[in-house]
């Protein structure tokens, strides 16, 4: 009861009210973000091969906005033999009418728990990683980042690198790991997660109490991948208590079918969750990405509003095949193809940015560069209409 009383008292204050939880830790009560529609503002391109401070720009898998200084943190998932595991800091210049530039200001190498650099793929495949999500935590002035893990089945026995969620200082040094449920660990056999299906999208709630992490593709135990004509393949969204770094709930999200048949038919295709944003502790934005080699178009990105309330907590289900559960509800907000952009690459990152001159919030999307021959990285700006 005292906890409820404290929340009521905080909510009677200003729009953002600093409060303490039952353990004395501060948190903030925020009004849920409302998103009715998204209006495209503009695009900026980073050409393939552009460099910054001795590193090659590109392969951007996640982006987050730091409100107190107006900068952006951008994760790079380029795990090549030549580049360190890193994130960039940048400034983005846009208003409600145009997007005029991206300026990179620093690059930070992320470290392993022992303080050393991650080895390159050439040096040690078993310990190299595939970094995906990044979020700035203003309550600790640290970042939280994710790796989806790598399972190399071409070797005998297969090499395994487990997915993780990790807290780090802004200088890239290790702080602590979140406790990933054992079901998500990569196994040597096909009873484990897929090599490219780990935690792709992450986000903190505005009050800093919860972290959501989305599995890109279904676990093997949960059923087949989304495929051409096969919708409702379930993947999982995990909710963590940020203070304890422990999982507290899981929800099933049903993916759309792959948008087009690949050409030729035996070529690579996939669909999965690539990013999440929290609107409240019960409502998310989810970016869903579909790709099929040789299809026309070969690529599709859709953004959904997702309601967790009423969905089953599936934490106790080790398999969703034949299980009785209620998935989250999803409502289409934007098909990126409707913006008229001539080409979209592997869009993977999404963040709310600052308010625009008209008072509406902005939304920024960023792409990897591995789904097109041009290998460009893109930044897209949108206006959020409440």
mmCIF file of C-alpha atoms in Angstrom:
data_model
loop_
_atom_site.group_PDB
_atom_site.id
_atom_site.type_symbol
_atom_site.label_atom_id
_atom_site.label_comp_id
_atom_site.label_asym_id
_atom_site.label_seq_id
_atom_site.Cartn_x
_atom_site.Cartn_y
_atom_site.Cartn_z
ATOM 1 C CA UNK A 1 0.000 0.000 0.000
ATOM 2 C CA UNK A 2 2.836 2.422 0.801
ATOM 3 C CA UNK A 3 4.206 1.816 -2.719
ATOM 4 C CA UNK A 4 0.875 2.736 -4.307
ATOM 5 C CA UNK A 5 0.606 5.792 -2.091
ATOM 6 C CA UNK A 6 4.081 6.922 -3.147
ATOM 7 C CA UNK A 7 3.226 6.544 -6.835
ATOM 8 C CA UNK A 8 -0.017 8.519 -6.401
ATOM 9 C CA UNK A 9 1.893 11.298 -4.686
ATOM 10 C CA UNK A 10 4.485 11.403 -7.435
ATOM 11 C CA UNK A 11 1.855 11.452 -10.165
ATOM 12 C CA UNK A 12 0.328 14.549 -8.647
ATOM 13 C CA UNK A 13 3.567 16.424 -9.361
ATOM 14 C CA UNK A 14 4.924 17.688 -12.684
ATOM 15 C CA UNK A 15 4.949 15.732 -15.931
ATOM 16 C CA UNK A 16 8.276 14.108 -14.939
ATOM 17 C CA UNK A 17 8.444 13.428 -11.213
ATOM 18 C CA UNK A 18 11.429 11.877 -9.430
ATOM 19 C CA UNK A 19 10.347 9.237 -6.894
ATOM 20 C CA UNK A 20 11.801 6.334 -4.941
ATOM 21 C CA UNK A 21 10.764 2.691 -5.120
ATOM 22 C CA UNK A 22 10.415 0.437 -2.081
ATOM 23 C CA UNK A 23 14.185 -0.141 -2.065
ATOM 24 C CA UNK A 24 14.880 3.595 -1.986
ATOM 25 C CA UNK A 25 16.020 3.711 -5.618
ATOM 26 C CA UNK A 26 14.898 6.728 -7.692
ATOM 27 C CA UNK A 27 12.624 6.340 -10.666
ATOM 28 C CA UNK A 28 10.519 8.676 -12.787
ATOM 29 C CA UNK A 29 6.808 8.579 -13.507
ATOM 30 C CA UNK A 30 6.257 9.425 -17.175
ATOM 31 C CA UNK A 31 3.109 10.004 -19.160
ATOM 32 C CA UNK A 32 2.806 7.194 -21.751
ATOM 33 C CA UNK A 33 3.853 8.199 -25.252
ATOM 34 C CA UNK A 34 0.981 8.361 -27.746
ATOM 35 C CA UNK A 35 1.612 7.498 -31.405
ATOM 36 C CA UNK A 36 -1.247 7.791 -33.893
ATOM 37 C CA UNK A 37 0.788 8.032 -37.102
ATOM 38 C CA UNK A 38 4.286 8.737 -38.443
ATOM 39 C CA UNK A 39 5.169 11.334 -41.113
ATOM 40 C CA UNK A 40 8.391 10.938 -43.096
ATOM 41 C CA UNK A 41 10.732 13.973 -42.868
ATOM 42 C CA UNK A 42 13.867 12.964 -44.737
ATOM 43 C CA UNK A 43 16.884 10.729 -45.229
ATOM 44 C CA UNK A 44 20.646 10.932 -44.812
ATOM 45 C CA UNK A 45 23.057 8.386 -46.322
ATOM 46 C CA UNK A 46 26.492 7.250 -45.129
ATOM 47 C CA UNK A 47 28.271 5.877 -48.223
ATOM 48 C CA UNK A 48 30.094 2.570 -48.039
ATOM 49 C CA UNK A 49 33.759 2.994 -47.081
ATOM 50 C CA UNK A 50 33.459 6.312 -45.232
ATOM 51 C CA UNK A 51 35.803 6.363 -42.221
ATOM 52 C CA UNK A 52 35.970 8.043 -38.826
ATOM 53 C CA UNK A 53 38.934 7.934 -36.401
ATOM 54 C CA UNK A 54 40.477 4.942 -38.154
ATOM 55 C CA UNK A 55 37.260 2.918 -38.326
ATOM 56 C CA UNK A 56 34.889 2.266 -41.205
ATOM 57 C CA UNK A 57 31.383 3.656 -40.715
ATOM 58 C CA UNK A 58 28.491 1.328 -41.469
ATOM 59 C CA UNK A 59 26.722 -1.706 -40.150
ATOM 60 C CA UNK A 60 24.569 0.387 -37.800
ATOM 61 C CA UNK A 61 22.310 -1.923 -35.806
ATOM 62 C CA UNK A 62 20.817 0.372 -33.146
ATOM 63 C CA UNK A 63 20.538 4.036 -32.187
ATOM 64 C CA UNK A 64 19.557 5.889 -29.002
ATOM 65 C CA UNK A 65 19.033 9.555 -28.177
ATOM 66 C CA UNK A 66 20.554 11.173 -25.093
ATOM 67 C CA UNK A 67 18.227 14.023 -24.194
ATOM 68 C CA UNK A 68 20.446 15.967 -21.774
ATOM 69 C CA UNK A 69 23.113 16.782 -24.385
ATOM 70 C CA UNK A 70 21.298 16.114 -27.671
ATOM 71 C CA UNK A 71 23.691 13.426 -28.903
ATOM 72 C CA UNK A 72 23.018 9.952 -30.308
ATOM 73 C CA UNK A 73 24.687 6.629 -29.519
ATOM 74 C CA UNK A 74 24.912 4.316 -32.544
ATOM 75 C CA UNK A 75 25.836 0.634 -32.269
ATOM 76 C CA UNK A 76 27.964 -0.900 -35.007
ATOM 77 C CA UNK A 77 27.509 -4.634 -35.630
ATOM 78 C CA UNK A 78 30.405 -4.898 -38.067
ATOM 79 C CA UNK A 79 32.237 -7.870 -36.541
ATOM 80 C CA UNK A 80 34.886 -8.044 -39.217
ATOM 81 C CA UNK A 81 38.494 -9.034 -38.603
ATOM 82 C CA UNK A 82 39.627 -5.424 -39.054
ATOM 83 C CA UNK A 83 37.281 -3.413 -36.821
ATOM 84 C CA UNK A 84 36.855 -3.252 -33.033
ATOM 85 C CA UNK A 85 33.506 -3.892 -31.351
ATOM 86 C CA UNK A 86 32.308 -0.314 -30.992
ATOM 87 C CA UNK A 87 29.638 2.347 -30.780
ATOM 88 C CA UNK A 88 29.662 5.874 -32.189
ATOM 89 C CA UNK A 89 28.466 9.192 -30.816
ATOM 90 C CA UNK A 90 26.938 11.554 -33.367
ATOM 91 C CA UNK A 91 24.866 14.699 -33.848
ATOM 92 C CA UNK A 92 21.852 14.643 -36.188
ATOM 93 C CA UNK A 93 20.554 17.848 -37.782
ATOM 94 C CA UNK A 94 16.878 17.955 -38.742
ATOM 95 C CA UNK A 95 13.643 19.829 -38.190
ATOM 96 C CA UNK A 96 10.042 19.044 -39.085
ATOM 97 C CA UNK A 97 10.678 19.833 -42.763
ATOM 98 C CA UNK A 98 14.105 18.419 -43.613
ATOM 99 C CA UNK A 99 16.998 16.197 -42.504
ATOM 100 C CA UNK A 100 20.240 18.037 -43.242
ATOM 101 C CA UNK A 101 23.143 16.028 -41.870
ATOM 102 C CA UNK A 102 24.855 13.521 -39.557
ATOM 103 C CA UNK A 103 28.127 14.439 -37.822
ATOM 104 C CA UNK A 104 30.122 11.748 -36.006
ATOM 105 C CA UNK A 105 31.954 13.022 -32.933
ATOM 106 C CA UNK A 106 33.537 9.990 -31.206
ATOM 107 C CA UNK A 107 33.947 6.225 -31.310
ATOM 108 C CA UNK A 108 34.135 3.970 -28.230
ATOM 109 C CA UNK A 109 35.470 0.417 -28.138
ATOM 110 C CA UNK A 110 33.391 -1.982 -26.046
ATOM 111 C CA UNK A 111 35.342 -4.282 -23.754
ATOM 112 C CA UNK A 112 35.014 -7.822 -22.482
ATOM 113 C CA UNK A 113 34.492 -8.426 -18.731
ATOM 114 C CA UNK A 114 38.262 -8.826 -18.212
ATOM 115 C CA UNK A 115 38.903 -5.421 -19.792
ATOM 116 C CA UNK A 116 40.387 -6.734 -23.026
ATOM 117 C CA UNK A 117 39.144 -6.121 -26.546
ATOM 118 C CA UNK A 118 36.906 -8.655 -28.231
ATOM 119 C CA UNK A 119 39.021 -10.756 -30.579
ATOM 120 C CA UNK A 120 38.372 -10.550 -34.289
ATOM 121 C CA UNK A 121 36.517 -13.226 -36.211
ATOM 122 C CA UNK A 122 39.807 -14.271 -37.765
ATOM 123 C CA UNK A 123 41.498 -14.621 -34.381
ATOM 124 C CA UNK A 124 38.802 -16.402 -32.397
ATOM 125 C CA UNK A 125 35.364 -17.112 -33.833
ATOM 126 C CA UNK A 126 34.174 -18.558 -30.525
ATOM 127 C CA UNK A 127 34.607 -15.247 -28.697
ATOM 128 C CA UNK A 128 33.711 -12.750 -31.402
ATOM 129 C CA UNK A 129 30.225 -11.299 -31.137
ATOM 130 C CA UNK A 130 27.422 -9.709 -33.109
ATOM 131 C CA UNK A 131 26.466 -6.509 -31.212
ATOM 132 C CA UNK A 132 22.894 -5.363 -31.834
ATOM 133 C CA UNK A 133 21.047 -3.130 -29.353
ATOM 134 C CA UNK A 134 22.193 -0.040 -27.448
ATOM 135 C CA UNK A 135 20.340 2.098 -24.885
ATOM 136 C CA UNK A 136 21.525 4.976 -22.721
ATOM 137 C CA UNK A 137 20.363 4.807 -19.099
ATOM 138 C CA UNK A 138 20.134 8.367 -17.685
ATOM 139 C CA UNK A 139 19.696 7.095 -14.117
ATOM 140 C CA UNK A 140 23.170 5.507 -14.101
ATOM 141 C CA UNK A 141 24.789 7.378 -17.028
ATOM 142 C CA UNK A 142 25.736 4.017 -18.486
ATOM 143 C CA UNK A 143 24.694 2.073 -21.565
ATOM 144 C CA UNK A 144 23.004 -1.303 -21.928
ATOM 145 C CA UNK A 145 23.857 -3.288 -25.043
ATOM 146 C CA UNK A 146 23.144 -6.693 -26.507
ATOM 147 C CA UNK A 147 24.796 -9.374 -28.588
ATOM 148 C CA UNK A 148 22.663 -11.875 -30.469
ATOM 149 C CA UNK A 149 25.358 -14.529 -30.269
ATOM 150 C CA UNK A 150 26.892 -16.661 -32.994
ATOM 151 C CA UNK A 151 26.524 -20.377 -33.697
ATOM 152 C CA UNK A 152 28.891 -21.571 -36.404
ATOM 153 C CA UNK A 153 27.602 -24.942 -37.635
ATOM 154 C CA UNK A 154 30.274 -25.254 -40.320
ATOM 155 C CA UNK A 155 32.780 -26.425 -37.711
ATOM 156 C CA UNK A 156 32.797 -29.727 -35.801
ATOM 157 C CA UNK A 157 31.820 -29.365 -33.058
ATOM 158 C CA UNK A 158 29.956 -26.104 -33.745
ATOM 159 C CA UNK A 159 31.425 -23.034 -32.060
ATOM 160 C CA UNK A 160 29.080 -21.234 -29.728
ATOM 161 C CA UNK A 161 28.933 -17.652 -28.503
ATOM 162 C CA UNK A 162 26.016 -17.011 -26.189
ATOM 163 C CA UNK A 163 23.686 -14.023 -26.571
ATOM 164 C CA UNK A 164 23.909 -11.496 -23.779
ATOM 165 C CA UNK A 165 22.500 -8.265 -22.357
ATOM 166 C CA UNK A 166 25.251 -6.207 -20.779
ATOM 167 C CA UNK A 167 25.657 -2.982 -18.825
ATOM 168 C CA UNK A 168 28.758 -0.902 -19.574
ATOM 169 C CA UNK A 169 30.243 2.455 -18.676
ATOM 170 C CA UNK A 170 30.344 5.137 -21.348
ATOM 171 C CA UNK A 171 34.046 4.381 -21.883
ATOM 172 C CA UNK A 172 33.042 0.863 -22.947
ATOM 173 C CA UNK A 173 34.228 -0.899 -19.793
ATOM 174 C CA UNK A 174 32.179 -3.804 -18.442
ATOM 175 C CA UNK A 175 29.827 -3.400 -15.469
ATOM 176 C CA UNK A 176 27.505 -6.427 -15.290
ATOM 177 C CA UNK A 177 25.419 -8.906 -17.277
ATOM 178 C CA UNK A 178 21.669 -9.389 -17.193
ATOM 179 C CA UNK A 179 20.468 -12.905 -16.404
ATOM 180 C CA UNK A 180 19.374 -14.389 -19.746
ATOM 181 C CA UNK A 181 16.843 -17.262 -19.389
ATOM 182 C CA UNK A 182 18.454 -20.630 -20.110
ATOM 183 C CA UNK A 183 15.955 -21.266 -22.919
ATOM 184 C CA UNK A 184 17.740 -18.596 -24.987
ATOM 185 C CA UNK A 185 21.182 -20.188 -24.768
ATOM 186 C CA UNK A 186 22.651 -21.441 -28.030
ATOM 187 C CA UNK A 187 23.146 -25.200 -28.108
ATOM 188 C CA UNK A 188 25.409 -27.308 -30.310
ATOM 189 C CA UNK A 189 22.378 -29.108 -31.730
ATOM 190 C CA UNK A 190 19.305 -27.672 -33.432
ATOM 191 C CA UNK A 191 17.496 -27.731 -30.114
ATOM 192 C CA UNK A 192 19.039 -24.346 -29.391
ATOM 193 C CA UNK A 193 18.411 -20.866 -30.736
ATOM 194 C CA UNK A 194 19.323 -20.037 -34.295
ATOM 195 C CA UNK A 195 22.665 -18.438 -35.018
ATOM 196 C CA UNK A 196 21.068 -15.166 -36.096
ATOM 197 C CA UNK A 197 18.093 -15.063 -33.774
ATOM 198 C CA UNK A 198 19.230 -13.598 -30.469
ATOM 199 C CA UNK A 199 18.324 -10.346 -28.713
ATOM 200 C CA UNK A 200 18.086 -7.870 -31.586
ATOM 201 C CA UNK A 201 16.041 -5.040 -30.052
ATOM 202 C CA UNK A 202 16.173 -3.626 -26.517
ATOM 203 C CA UNK A 203 14.699 -0.620 -24.702
ATOM 204 C CA UNK A 204 14.249 0.799 -21.216
ATOM 205 C CA UNK A 205 10.958 2.117 -19.936
ATOM 206 C CA UNK A 206 10.980 5.867 -19.280
ATOM 207 C CA UNK A 207 10.932 5.326 -15.514
ATOM 208 C CA UNK A 208 14.050 3.151 -15.774
ATOM 209 C CA UNK A 209 12.533 0.178 -13.964
ATOM 210 C CA UNK A 210 12.215 -2.288 -16.858
ATOM 211 C CA UNK A 211 14.212 -3.418 -19.834
ATOM 212 C CA UNK A 212 12.497 -5.134 -22.768
ATOM 213 C CA UNK A 213 14.523 -7.389 -25.085
ATOM 214 C CA UNK A 214 13.102 -8.875 -28.291
ATOM 215 C CA UNK A 215 14.249 -12.155 -29.803
ATOM 216 C CA UNK A 216 14.614 -11.613 -33.551
ATOM 217 C CA UNK A 217 13.302 -14.999 -34.737
ATOM 218 C CA UNK A 218 11.465 -17.909 -33.106
ATOM 219 C CA UNK A 219 13.420 -20.285 -30.901
ATOM 220 C CA UNK A 220 13.762 -23.734 -32.400
ATOM 221 C CA UNK A 221 11.599 -25.009 -29.544
ATOM 222 C CA UNK A 222 8.847 -22.544 -30.458
ATOM 223 C CA UNK A 223 8.432 -23.537 -34.088
ATOM 224 C CA UNK A 224 9.597 -22.734 -37.618
ATOM 225 C CA UNK A 225 10.728 -19.369 -38.909
ATOM 226 C CA UNK A 226 8.286 -17.041 -40.573
ATOM 227 C CA UNK A 227 8.311 -18.005 -44.241
ATOM 228 C CA UNK A 228 6.506 -17.166 -47.467
ATOM 229 C CA UNK A 229 2.817 -17.702 -46.785
ATOM 230 C CA UNK A 230 3.504 -18.736 -43.174
ATOM 231 C CA UNK A 231 2.380 -16.063 -40.708
ATOM 232 C CA UNK A 232 2.062 -16.114 -36.915
ATOM 233 C CA UNK A 233 5.475 -17.682 -36.211
ATOM 234 C CA UNK A 234 5.934 -16.741 -32.543
ATOM 235 C CA UNK A 235 9.036 -15.038 -31.222
ATOM 236 C CA UNK A 236 9.536 -13.797 -27.671
ATOM 237 C CA UNK A 237 9.794 -10.420 -25.954
ATOM 238 C CA UNK A 238 11.407 -10.627 -22.492
ATOM 239 C CA UNK A 239 10.831 -8.113 -19.714
ATOM 240 C CA UNK A 240 13.626 -7.607 -17.149
ATOM 241 C CA UNK A 241 13.740 -5.839 -13.813
ATOM 242 C CA UNK A 242 16.544 -3.372 -14.586
ATOM 243 C CA UNK A 243 17.673 -2.981 -10.957
ATOM 244 C CA UNK A 244 18.075 -6.725 -10.351
ATOM 245 C CA UNK A 245 18.864 -7.586 -14.017
ATOM 246 C CA UNK A 246 16.531 -10.585 -13.692
ATOM 247 C CA UNK A 247 13.796 -11.624 -16.178
ATOM 248 C CA UNK A 248 10.268 -11.194 -14.837
ATOM 249 C CA UNK A 249 8.007 -11.933 -17.848
ATOM 250 C CA UNK A 250 7.952 -13.142 -21.456
ATOM 251 C CA UNK A 251 5.389 -12.453 -24.184
ATOM 252 C CA UNK A 252 4.738 -14.110 -27.541
ATOM 253 C CA UNK A 253 4.810 -11.867 -30.630
ATOM 254 C CA UNK A 254 3.476 -13.379 -33.867
ATOM 255 C CA UNK A 255 5.516 -12.431 -36.928
ATOM 256 C CA UNK A 256 4.096 -11.700 -40.365
ATOM 257 C CA UNK A 257 4.972 -14.027 -43.207
ATOM 258 C CA UNK A 258 8.055 -13.200 -45.282
ATOM 259 C CA UNK A 259 6.736 -10.543 -47.665
ATOM 260 C CA UNK A 260 7.952 -12.068 -50.962
ATOM 261 C CA UNK A 261 9.221 -15.391 -52.294
ATOM 262 C CA UNK A 262 13.000 -15.374 -52.887
ATOM 263 C CA UNK A 263 14.340 -15.794 -56.393
ATOM 264 C CA UNK A 264 15.571 -18.467 -56.868
ATOM 265 C CA UNK A 265 13.277 -20.170 -54.376
ATOM 266 C CA UNK A 266 16.028 -21.822 -52.340
ATOM 267 C CA UNK A 267 17.739 -18.517 -51.466
ATOM 268 C CA UNK A 268 17.972 -16.819 -48.092
ATOM 269 C CA UNK A 269 14.915 -15.146 -46.569
ATOM 270 C CA UNK A 270 13.817 -14.190 -43.071
ATOM 271 C CA UNK A 271 11.479 -12.064 -41.021
ATOM 272 C CA UNK A 272 11.941 -10.972 -37.434
ATOM 273 C CA UNK A 273 11.868 -8.233 -34.807
ATOM 274 C CA UNK A 274 14.795 -5.850 -35.186
ATOM 275 C CA UNK A 275 13.943 -3.115 -32.656
ATOM 276 C CA UNK A 276 11.580 -2.204 -29.829
ATOM 277 C CA UNK A 277 10.706 1.124 -28.187
ATOM 278 C CA UNK A 278 8.726 1.435 -24.978
ATOM 279 C CA UNK A 279 5.645 3.648 -24.959
ATOM 280 C CA UNK A 280 4.806 2.493 -21.417
ATOM 281 C CA UNK A 281 5.444 -0.667 -19.400
ATOM 282 C CA UNK A 282 2.508 -2.295 -21.251
ATOM 283 C CA UNK A 283 2.845 -0.842 -24.743
ATOM 284 C CA UNK A 284 5.703 -0.957 -27.268
ATOM 285 C CA UNK A 285 6.651 0.058 -30.773
ATOM 286 C CA UNK A 286 8.055 -2.935 -32.675
ATOM 287 C CA UNK A 287 9.964 -2.741 -35.942
ATOM 288 C CA UNK A 288 9.517 -5.910 -38.010
ATOM 289 C CA UNK A 289 11.846 -6.555 -40.963
ATOM 290 C CA UNK A 290 11.413 -9.014 -43.851
ATOM 291 C CA UNK A 291 14.010 -9.844 -46.511
ATOM 292 C CA UNK A 292 14.152 -12.285 -49.431
ATOM 293 C CA UNK A 293 17.051 -12.579 -51.882
ATOM 294 C CA UNK A 294 16.067 -11.716 -55.457
ATOM 295 C CA UNK A 295 12.472 -10.750 -54.653
ATOM 296 C CA UNK A 296 10.976 -7.517 -56.029
ATOM 297 C CA UNK A 297 10.997 -5.681 -53.753
ATOM 298 C CA UNK A 298 13.423 -7.747 -51.699
ATOM 299 C CA UNK A 299 12.877 -5.892 -48.436
ATOM 300 C CA UNK A 300 10.003 -4.787 -46.194
ATOM 301 C CA UNK A 301 9.913 -2.858 -42.904
ATOM 302 C CA UNK A 302 6.800 -2.276 -40.816
ATOM 303 C CA UNK A 303 6.330 -0.555 -37.470
ATOM 304 C CA UNK A 304 3.609 -1.822 -35.145
ATOM 305 C CA UNK A 305 2.107 -0.551 -31.912
ATOM 306 C CA UNK A 306 2.054 -3.555 -29.583
ATOM 307 C CA UNK A 307 -0.166 -4.012 -26.528
ATOM 308 C CA UNK A 308 1.133 -6.366 -23.800
ATOM 309 C CA UNK A 309 -1.909 -6.075 -21.537
ATOM 310 C CA UNK A 310 -3.977 -9.247 -21.752
ATOM 311 C CA UNK A 311 -1.181 -11.317 -23.297
ATOM 312 C CA UNK A 312 -0.035 -14.506 -21.581
ATOM 313 C CA UNK A 313 3.175 -14.475 -19.564
ATOM 314 C CA UNK A 314 4.880 -17.425 -21.301
ATOM 315 C CA UNK A 315 7.916 -17.588 -18.998
ATOM 316 C CA UNK A 316 6.957 -21.109 -17.930
ATOM 317 C CA UNK A 317 6.554 -22.452 -21.473
ATOM 318 C CA UNK A 318 9.696 -24.109 -22.839
ATOM 319 C CA UNK A 319 7.930 -24.576 -26.176
ATOM 320 C CA UNK A 320 5.094 -22.684 -27.820
ATOM 321 C CA UNK A 321 4.283 -25.512 -30.233
ATOM 322 C CA UNK A 322 0.851 -26.789 -29.258
ATOM 323 C CA UNK A 323 0.756 -24.522 -26.194
ATOM 324 C CA UNK A 324 -2.309 -22.546 -25.152
ATOM 325 C CA UNK A 325 -1.365 -18.878 -24.863
ATOM 326 C CA UNK A 326 -2.533 -15.428 -25.914
ATOM 327 C CA UNK A 327 -0.005 -13.383 -27.934
ATOM 328 C CA UNK A 328 0.410 -9.618 -27.773
ATOM 329 C CA UNK A 329 -1.881 -7.470 -29.917
ATOM 330 C CA UNK A 330 -0.293 -5.523 -32.771
ATOM 331 C CA UNK A 331 -1.570 -2.564 -34.812
ATOM 332 C CA UNK A 332 0.184 -1.395 -37.989
ATOM 333 C CA UNK A 333 1.430 2.201 -37.744
ATOM 334 C CA UNK A 334 3.733 2.442 -40.744
ATOM 335 C CA UNK A 335 4.794 0.457 -43.781
ATOM 336 C CA UNK A 336 8.113 2.130 -44.635
ATOM 337 C CA UNK A 337 7.505 1.388 -48.328
ATOM 338 C CA UNK A 338 4.716 4.006 -48.217
ATOM 339 C CA UNK A 339 7.284 6.776 -47.666
ATOM 340 C CA UNK A 340 8.429 6.509 -51.283
ATOM 341 C CA UNK A 341 12.115 6.035 -50.375
ATOM 342 C CA UNK A 342 13.818 4.632 -53.466
ATOM 343 C CA UNK A 343 15.678 1.942 -51.560
ATOM 344 C CA UNK A 344 15.775 0.781 -47.960
ATOM 345 C CA UNK A 345 18.545 -1.395 -46.639
ATOM 346 C CA UNK A 346 18.593 -3.491 -43.466
ATOM 347 C CA UNK A 347 16.808 -1.091 -41.104
ATOM 348 C CA UNK A 348 17.568 -2.306 -37.593
ATOM 349 C CA UNK A 349 17.636 0.645 -35.170
ATOM 350 C CA UNK A 350 14.971 3.032 -33.900
ATOM 351 C CA UNK A 351 14.808 5.746 -31.242
ATOM 352 C CA UNK A 352 12.654 8.662 -30.190
ATOM 353 C CA UNK A 353 14.555 11.917 -30.730
ATOM 354 C CA UNK A 354 13.920 15.479 -29.549
ATOM 355 C CA UNK A 355 10.750 17.474 -29.974
ATOM 356 C CA UNK A 356 10.300 19.222 -33.308
ATOM 357 C CA UNK A 357 9.517 22.957 -33.559
ATOM 358 C CA UNK A 358 5.785 22.154 -33.695
ATOM 359 C CA UNK A 359 6.002 20.320 -30.356
ATOM 360 C CA UNK A 360 5.698 16.780 -31.727
ATOM 361 C CA UNK A 361 8.341 14.188 -30.967
ATOM 362 C CA UNK A 362 10.718 12.840 -33.627
ATOM 363 C CA UNK A 363 11.561 9.237 -34.480
ATOM 364 C CA UNK A 364 14.876 8.169 -36.052
ATOM 365 C CA UNK A 365 15.568 4.899 -37.892
ATOM 366 C CA UNK A 366 19.035 3.646 -38.848
ATOM 367 C CA UNK A 367 20.159 0.817 -41.121
ATOM 368 C CA UNK A 368 22.836 -1.802 -41.391
ATOM 369 C CA UNK A 369 24.441 -1.929 -44.844
ATOM 370 C CA UNK A 370 24.371 -5.625 -45.693
ATOM 371 C CA UNK A 371 21.181 -6.122 -47.741
ATOM 372 C CA UNK A 372 22.109 -4.084 -50.812
ATOM 373 C CA UNK A 373 24.985 -4.104 -53.287
ATOM 374 C CA UNK A 374 25.533 -0.397 -52.630
ATOM 375 C CA UNK A 375 26.168 -1.133 -48.935
ATOM 376 C CA UNK A 376 24.936 2.260 -47.777
ATOM 377 C CA UNK A 377 23.848 3.048 -44.231
ATOM 378 C CA UNK A 378 20.705 5.156 -43.908
ATOM 379 C CA UNK A 379 19.240 7.501 -41.329
ATOM 380 C CA UNK A 380 15.493 8.218 -41.655
ATOM 381 C CA UNK A 381 13.664 10.915 -39.680
ATOM 382 C CA UNK A 382 9.921 10.896 -38.906
ATOM 383 C CA UNK A 383 7.467 13.125 -37.071
ATOM 384 C CA UNK A 384 5.425 11.352 -34.391
ATOM 385 C CA UNK A 385 1.816 12.468 -34.507
ATOM 386 C CA UNK A 386 -0.006 11.830 -31.212
#
